[in-house]
Amino acid sequence: MIAIKNKNFSIEQICESGQCFRMARCGETDKYSLIAFGKYLELRQEGDRIFFDCTQEDFDNIWRAYFDMDTDYAGIIESIDSVDRYLLSAADYGKGIRILRQDLWEMMISFIISQQNNIKRIRRCICLLCERYGELRHTEEGTAYYAFPTPQALAEAAVEDLYDCNLGYRSRYVQHTANSVFHKEIDLEALYRMDYAAARNELLKLYGVGGKVADCICLFSLHKTEAFPVDTHIRKALAAQYPTGFPFEKYADYSGILQQYIFYYDLRGNTVISG
DNA sequence: CATCAGGCGAGAC
DNA sequence: GTCTCGCCTGAT
């Protein structure tokens, strides 16, 4: 068990912020589970202390970077223009959110599925994909879980079987992109070395990946924090709060982090959460 | 019943 | 380059 203290870390907010579809609360307990990079992790929180049920080795090699533990989120929030009351409120509301560093391939497929879709169904689609095409694994304690499917597994899946995973018209996007990755028509390693503009441009070549999805992939896996995904929620929020335009120039290289505060505030703020 | 979810590709112009 | 339209499915 690894214990870390951090005031800008909320497991609940990270889970609900909609960037990771394989993190969930364990029933009615205070524990959360997460499957990422082929590993299963349980974690829980007491105030500003977070407890990771893993070895020091896994924490250092995987989870420290995954949860972006070395970025100063308090400093980012402090940099917000003091006259921008809306952004200050949004950031205060979602101050425990972190921009995760997730697997690139998994984010490609996850955000292709996310288009014109709702979070509940996205989770269900991904769960089905993992159960049918991912490798079954067990923790040392015996907990069973499925790894995310490999590019080969999804490339070899029939489109009609992907339809059965409830993907709808996105099935052919997933199939096509899986083939592009499996046959190395796109070099995933090279994407990490590119800057934001180049990486985004490369991602746009994938069938089923447009501007919004490319920005989500850039932000949530390549950690290009200048990427600012604009979806229907953000579009409405910006129109209402920033009639003359969002001040990107003030937050040039981390506006994507602020996007997450706005998105989460719009999604959860001032609403009753059901289910 | 219609509308809308974290949009995108295809075709028209 | 910009605009419009159709698209799986389920929640509201």
Tab-separated table of C-alpha atoms in Angstrom, chain A residues 17-254:
chain	number	residue	atom	x	y	z
A	17	SER	CA	-14.678	13.624	-15.343
A	18	GLY	CA	-15.174	11.253	-18.270
A	19	GLN	CA	-11.596	10.909	-19.494
A	20	CYS	CA	-11.183	7.331	-18.250
A	21	PHE	CA	-13.855	4.750	-18.984
A	22	ARG	CA	-12.342	1.875	-17.012
A	23	MET	CA	-12.319	3.438	-13.574
A	24	ALA	CA	-15.277	2.772	-11.300
A	25	ARG	CA	-16.385	2.777	-7.708
A	26	CYS	CA	-16.440	-0.684	-6.138
A	27	GLY	CA	-20.131	-1.046	-5.291
A	28	GLU	CA	-21.093	1.127	-2.327
A	29	THR	CA	-17.634	1.024	-0.791
A	30	ASP	CA	-15.126	3.871	-0.640
A	31	LYS	CA	-12.818	1.974	-2.977
A	32	TYR	CA	-12.331	2.543	-6.693
A	33	SER	CA	-10.925	0.111	-9.222
A	34	LEU	CA	-9.032	0.917	-12.362
A	35	ILE	CA	-7.692	-1.156	-15.221
A	36	ALA	CA	-4.909	0.435	-17.245
A	37	PHE	CA	-1.727	-0.675	-18.996
A	38	GLY	CA	-2.748	-4.283	-18.408
A	39	LYS	CA	-2.815	-3.806	-14.625
A	40	TYR	CA	-5.610	-3.774	-12.085
A	41	LEU	CA	-5.418	-1.156	-9.334
A	42	GLU	CA	-7.607	-0.441	-6.323
A	43	LEU	CA	-7.360	2.882	-4.570
A	44	ARG	CA	-9.216	4.888	-1.972
A	45	GLN	CA	-9.027	8.282	-0.383
A	46	GLU	CA	-9.322	9.846	3.071
A	47	GLY	CA	-9.324	13.627	2.816
A	48	ASP	CA	-6.177	14.605	0.967
A	49	ARG	CA	-4.504	11.232	1.485
A	50	ILE	CA	-4.728	8.715	-1.344
A	51	PHE	CA	-3.981	5.036	-0.836
A	52	PHE	CA	-2.799	2.987	-3.805
A	53	ASP	CA	-3.032	-0.777	-3.359
A	54	CYS	CA	0.130	-1.610	-5.289
A	55	THR	CA	3.856	-2.120	-4.933
A	56	GLN	CA	6.293	0.743	-4.774
A	57	GLU	CA	7.656	-0.481	-8.078
A	58	ASP	CA	4.293	-0.264	-9.885
A	59	PHE	CA	3.588	3.097	-8.317
A	60	ASP	CA	6.893	4.502	-9.497
A	61	ASN	CA	6.782	2.881	-12.935
A	62	ILE	CA	3.108	3.305	-13.805
A	63	TRP	CA	0.746	5.122	-11.474
A	64	ARG	CA	2.816	8.179	-10.568
A	65	ALA	CA	2.911	9.215	-14.205
A	66	TYR	CA	-0.606	7.925	-14.943
A	67	PHE	CA	-2.125	10.234	-12.334
A	68	ASP	CA	0.218	13.066	-13.304
A	69	MET	CA	1.424	13.299	-9.698
A	70	ASP	CA	4.294	15.667	-10.496
A	71	THR	CA	2.207	18.456	-12.018
A	72	ASP	CA	1.319	21.421	-9.806
A	73	TYR	CA	-2.449	21.787	-10.286
A	74	ALA	CA	-2.765	24.299	-7.449
A	75	GLY	CA	-0.355	26.554	-9.311
A	76	ILE	CA	-2.404	26.248	-12.482
A	77	ILE	CA	-5.586	27.207	-10.652
A	78	GLU	CA	-3.817	30.145	-9.018
A	79	SER	CA	-2.848	31.442	-12.456
A	80	ILE	CA	-6.476	31.911	-13.487
A	81	ASP	CA	-7.416	35.525	-14.193
A	82	SER	CA	-8.999	36.854	-10.988
A	83	VAL	CA	-11.767	38.651	-12.923
A	84	ASP	CA	-12.868	35.407	-14.586
A	85	ARG	CA	-15.345	34.349	-11.923
A	86	TYR	CA	-16.800	31.548	-14.028
A	87	LEU	CA	-13.452	29.857	-14.625
A	88	LEU	CA	-12.492	30.325	-10.977
A	89	SER	CA	-15.750	28.656	-9.923
A	90	ALA	CA	-15.292	25.809	-12.388
A	91	ALA	CA	-11.698	25.210	-11.289
A	92	ASP	CA	-12.631	25.317	-7.627
A	93	TYR	CA	-15.466	22.876	-8.236
A	94	GLY	CA	-13.229	20.406	-10.080
A	95	LYS	CA	-9.913	21.100	-8.365
A	96	GLY	CA	-9.343	17.380	-7.733
A	97	ILE	CA	-9.353	16.513	-11.430
A	98	ARG	CA	-6.087	15.429	-13.002
A	99	ILE	CA	-5.227	14.960	-16.642
A	100	LEU	CA	-4.367	11.269	-16.817
A	101	ARG	CA	-1.601	9.897	-19.009
A	102	GLN	CA	-3.441	6.969	-20.522
A	103	ASP	CA	-2.512	4.429	-23.151
A	104	LEU	CA	-2.500	5.905	-26.661
A	105	TRP	CA	-4.083	2.968	-28.471
A	106	GLU	CA	-6.781	2.609	-25.813
A	107	MET	CA	-7.652	6.307	-26.047
A	108	MET	CA	-7.885	6.128	-29.847
A	109	ILE	CA	-10.546	3.448	-29.658
A	110	SER	CA	-12.264	4.838	-26.562
A	111	PHE	CA	-12.749	8.309	-28.011
A	112	ILE	CA	-13.789	7.027	-31.415
A	113	ILE	CA	-16.542	5.216	-29.533
A	114	SER	CA	-17.338	8.333	-27.507
A	115	GLN	CA	-18.569	10.361	-30.468
A	116	GLN	CA	-22.268	11.269	-30.482
A	117	ASN	CA	-22.619	8.965	-27.476
A	118	ASN	CA	-23.220	9.180	-23.735
A	119	ILE	CA	-20.764	8.201	-21.011
A	120	LYS	CA	-22.879	5.370	-19.655
A	121	ARG	CA	-23.117	3.691	-23.020
A	122	ILE	CA	-19.441	4.383	-23.824
A	123	ARG	CA	-18.481	2.494	-20.683
A	124	ARG	CA	-20.732	-0.393	-21.643
A	125	CYS	CA	-19.293	-0.561	-25.174
A	126	ILE	CA	-15.724	-0.620	-23.883
A	127	CYS	CA	-16.582	-3.190	-21.224
A	128	LEU	CA	-18.041	-5.481	-23.906
A	129	LEU	CA	-14.999	-5.012	-26.142
A	130	CYS	CA	-12.670	-5.923	-23.281
A	131	GLU	CA	-14.683	-8.985	-22.277
A	132	ARG	CA	-14.855	-10.305	-25.831
A	133	TYR	CA	-11.484	-9.295	-27.232
A	134	GLY	CA	-9.262	-8.558	-24.216
A	135	GLU	CA	-7.060	-10.996	-22.335
A	136	LEU	CA	-8.474	-12.423	-19.103
A	137	ARG	CA	-6.090	-11.814	-16.215
A	138	HIS	CA	-6.024	-12.243	-12.464
A	139	THR	CA	-4.385	-10.245	-9.697
A	140	GLU	CA	-2.292	-12.072	-7.086
A	141	GLU	CA	-5.330	-11.897	-4.824
A	142	GLY	CA	-7.413	-13.646	-7.478
A	143	THR	CA	-9.472	-10.749	-8.827
A	144	ALA	CA	-10.353	-11.368	-12.477
A	145	TYR	CA	-10.216	-8.549	-15.023
A	146	TYR	CA	-9.859	-8.040	-18.760
A	147	ALA	CA	-7.014	-6.145	-20.364
A	148	PHE	CA	-7.900	-3.741	-23.165
A	149	PRO	CA	-7.925	-5.574	-26.530
A	150	THR	CA	-4.774	-5.444	-28.639
A	151	PRO	CA	-4.797	-3.785	-32.091
A	152	GLN	CA	-4.561	-7.251	-33.616
A	153	ALA	CA	-7.583	-8.532	-31.698
A	154	LEU	CA	-9.798	-5.661	-32.903
A	155	ALA	CA	-8.345	-5.701	-36.415
A	156	GLU	CA	-9.328	-9.346	-36.720
A	157	ALA	CA	-12.815	-8.811	-35.316
A	158	ALA	CA	-15.665	-8.844	-37.820
A	159	VAL	CA	-17.566	-5.573	-38.155
A	160	GLU	CA	-20.831	-7.339	-37.339
A	161	ASP	CA	-19.289	-8.651	-34.093
A	162	LEU	CA	-18.314	-5.106	-33.193
A	163	TYR	CA	-21.926	-4.127	-33.853
A	164	ASP	CA	-22.841	-6.741	-31.263
A	165	CYS	CA	-20.702	-4.828	-28.777
A	166	ASN	CA	-23.237	-2.033	-29.214
A	167	LEU	CA	-20.857	0.253	-31.091
A	168	GLY	CA	-23.455	1.084	-33.749
A	169	TYR	CA	-22.159	3.009	-36.759
A	170	ARG	CA	-18.794	3.457	-34.968
A	171	SER	CA	-18.024	-0.228	-35.585
A	172	ARG	CA	-16.427	0.389	-38.945
A	173	TYR	CA	-14.411	3.287	-37.518
A	174	VAL	CA	-13.006	0.999	-34.814
A	175	GLN	CA	-12.340	-1.780	-37.284
A	176	HIS	CA	-10.638	0.498	-39.754
A	177	THR	CA	-8.455	2.264	-37.169
A	178	ALA	CA	-7.496	-1.058	-35.546
A	179	ASN	CA	-6.288	-2.209	-38.967
A	180	SER	CA	-4.321	0.995	-39.487
A	181	VAL	CA	-2.551	0.493	-36.148
A	182	PHE	CA	-2.037	-3.243	-36.526
A	183	HIS	CA	-0.577	-2.857	-40.014
A	184	LYS	CA	1.567	0.041	-38.780
A	185	GLU	CA	0.118	2.585	-41.169
A	186	ILE	CA	0.488	4.932	-38.211
A	187	ASP	CA	3.511	4.893	-35.886
A	188	LEU	CA	2.292	5.213	-32.306
A	189	GLU	CA	5.785	5.603	-30.841
A	190	ALA	CA	6.502	8.476	-33.212
A	191	LEU	CA	3.368	10.296	-32.016
A	192	TYR	CA	4.875	10.681	-28.549
A	193	ARG	CA	7.840	12.525	-30.024
A	194	MET	CA	5.724	14.948	-32.062
A	195	ASP	CA	4.487	18.307	-30.930
A	196	TYR	CA	0.763	18.912	-30.549
A	197	ALA	CA	0.094	20.201	-34.080
A	198	ALA	CA	1.975	17.344	-35.753
A	199	ALA	CA	0.428	14.650	-33.544
A	200	ARG	CA	-3.084	16.022	-34.099
A	201	ASN	CA	-2.524	16.125	-37.829
A	202	GLU	CA	-1.347	12.512	-37.829
A	203	LEU	CA	-4.356	11.363	-35.795
A	204	LEU	CA	-6.759	13.119	-38.190
A	205	LYS	CA	-5.694	10.662	-40.892
A	206	LEU	CA	-7.403	7.844	-39.003
A	207	TYR	CA	-10.873	6.863	-40.178
A	208	GLY	CA	-13.363	7.936	-37.516
A	209	VAL	CA	-11.035	10.477	-35.909
A	210	GLY	CA	-11.967	14.127	-36.396
A	211	GLY	CA	-10.837	17.266	-34.611
A	212	LYS	CA	-12.611	16.686	-31.334
A	213	VAL	CA	-11.537	13.064	-30.951
A	214	ALA	CA	-7.966	13.895	-32.004
A	215	ASP	CA	-7.829	16.562	-29.292
A	216	CYS	CA	-9.102	14.120	-26.669
A	217	ILE	CA	-6.415	11.619	-27.662
A	218	CYS	CA	-3.754	14.349	-27.571
A	219	LEU	CA	-4.883	15.545	-24.149
A	220	PHE	CA	-5.598	12.263	-22.377
A	221	SER	CA	-2.797	10.082	-23.682
A	222	LEU	CA	-0.083	12.276	-25.203
A	223	HIS	CA	-0.559	14.850	-22.439
A	224	LYS	CA	-0.629	17.740	-24.881
A	225	THR	CA	-2.247	20.112	-22.379
A	226	GLU	CA	-2.681	22.824	-25.002
A	227	ALA	CA	-5.240	20.570	-26.737
A	228	PHE	CA	-8.723	21.959	-26.047
A	229	PRO	CA	-11.428	19.496	-27.159
A	230	VAL	CA	-14.589	21.346	-28.196
A	231	ASP	CA	-17.742	19.249	-27.887
A	232	THR	CA	-21.368	20.239	-27.617
A	233	HIS	CA	-21.099	20.967	-23.859
A	234	ILE	CA	-17.988	23.089	-24.217
A	235	ARG	CA	-19.427	24.874	-27.251
A	236	LYS	CA	-22.519	25.872	-25.285
A	237	ALA	CA	-20.554	26.828	-22.182
A	238	LEU	CA	-18.135	28.981	-24.177
A	239	ALA	CA	-20.977	30.669	-26.047
A	240	ALA	CA	-22.686	31.497	-22.762
A	241	GLN	CA	-19.625	32.485	-20.718
A	242	TYR	CA	-17.211	33.834	-23.322
A	243	PRO	CA	-19.227	35.663	-26.006
A	244	THR	CA	-16.022	37.269	-27.289
A	245	GLY	CA	-14.051	34.012	-27.186
A	246	PHE	CA	-12.127	32.003	-24.609
A	247	PRO	CA	-8.819	33.702	-23.652
A	248	PHE	CA	-6.534	30.971	-24.980
A	249	GLU	CA	-3.615	33.398	-25.101
A	250	LYS	CA	-3.576	33.632	-21.288
A	251	TYR	CA	-3.288	29.892	-20.809
A	252	ALA	CA	-1.528	28.908	-23.997
A	253	ASP	CA	0.155	25.664	-22.997
A	254	TYR	CA	-2.390	24.320	-20.512
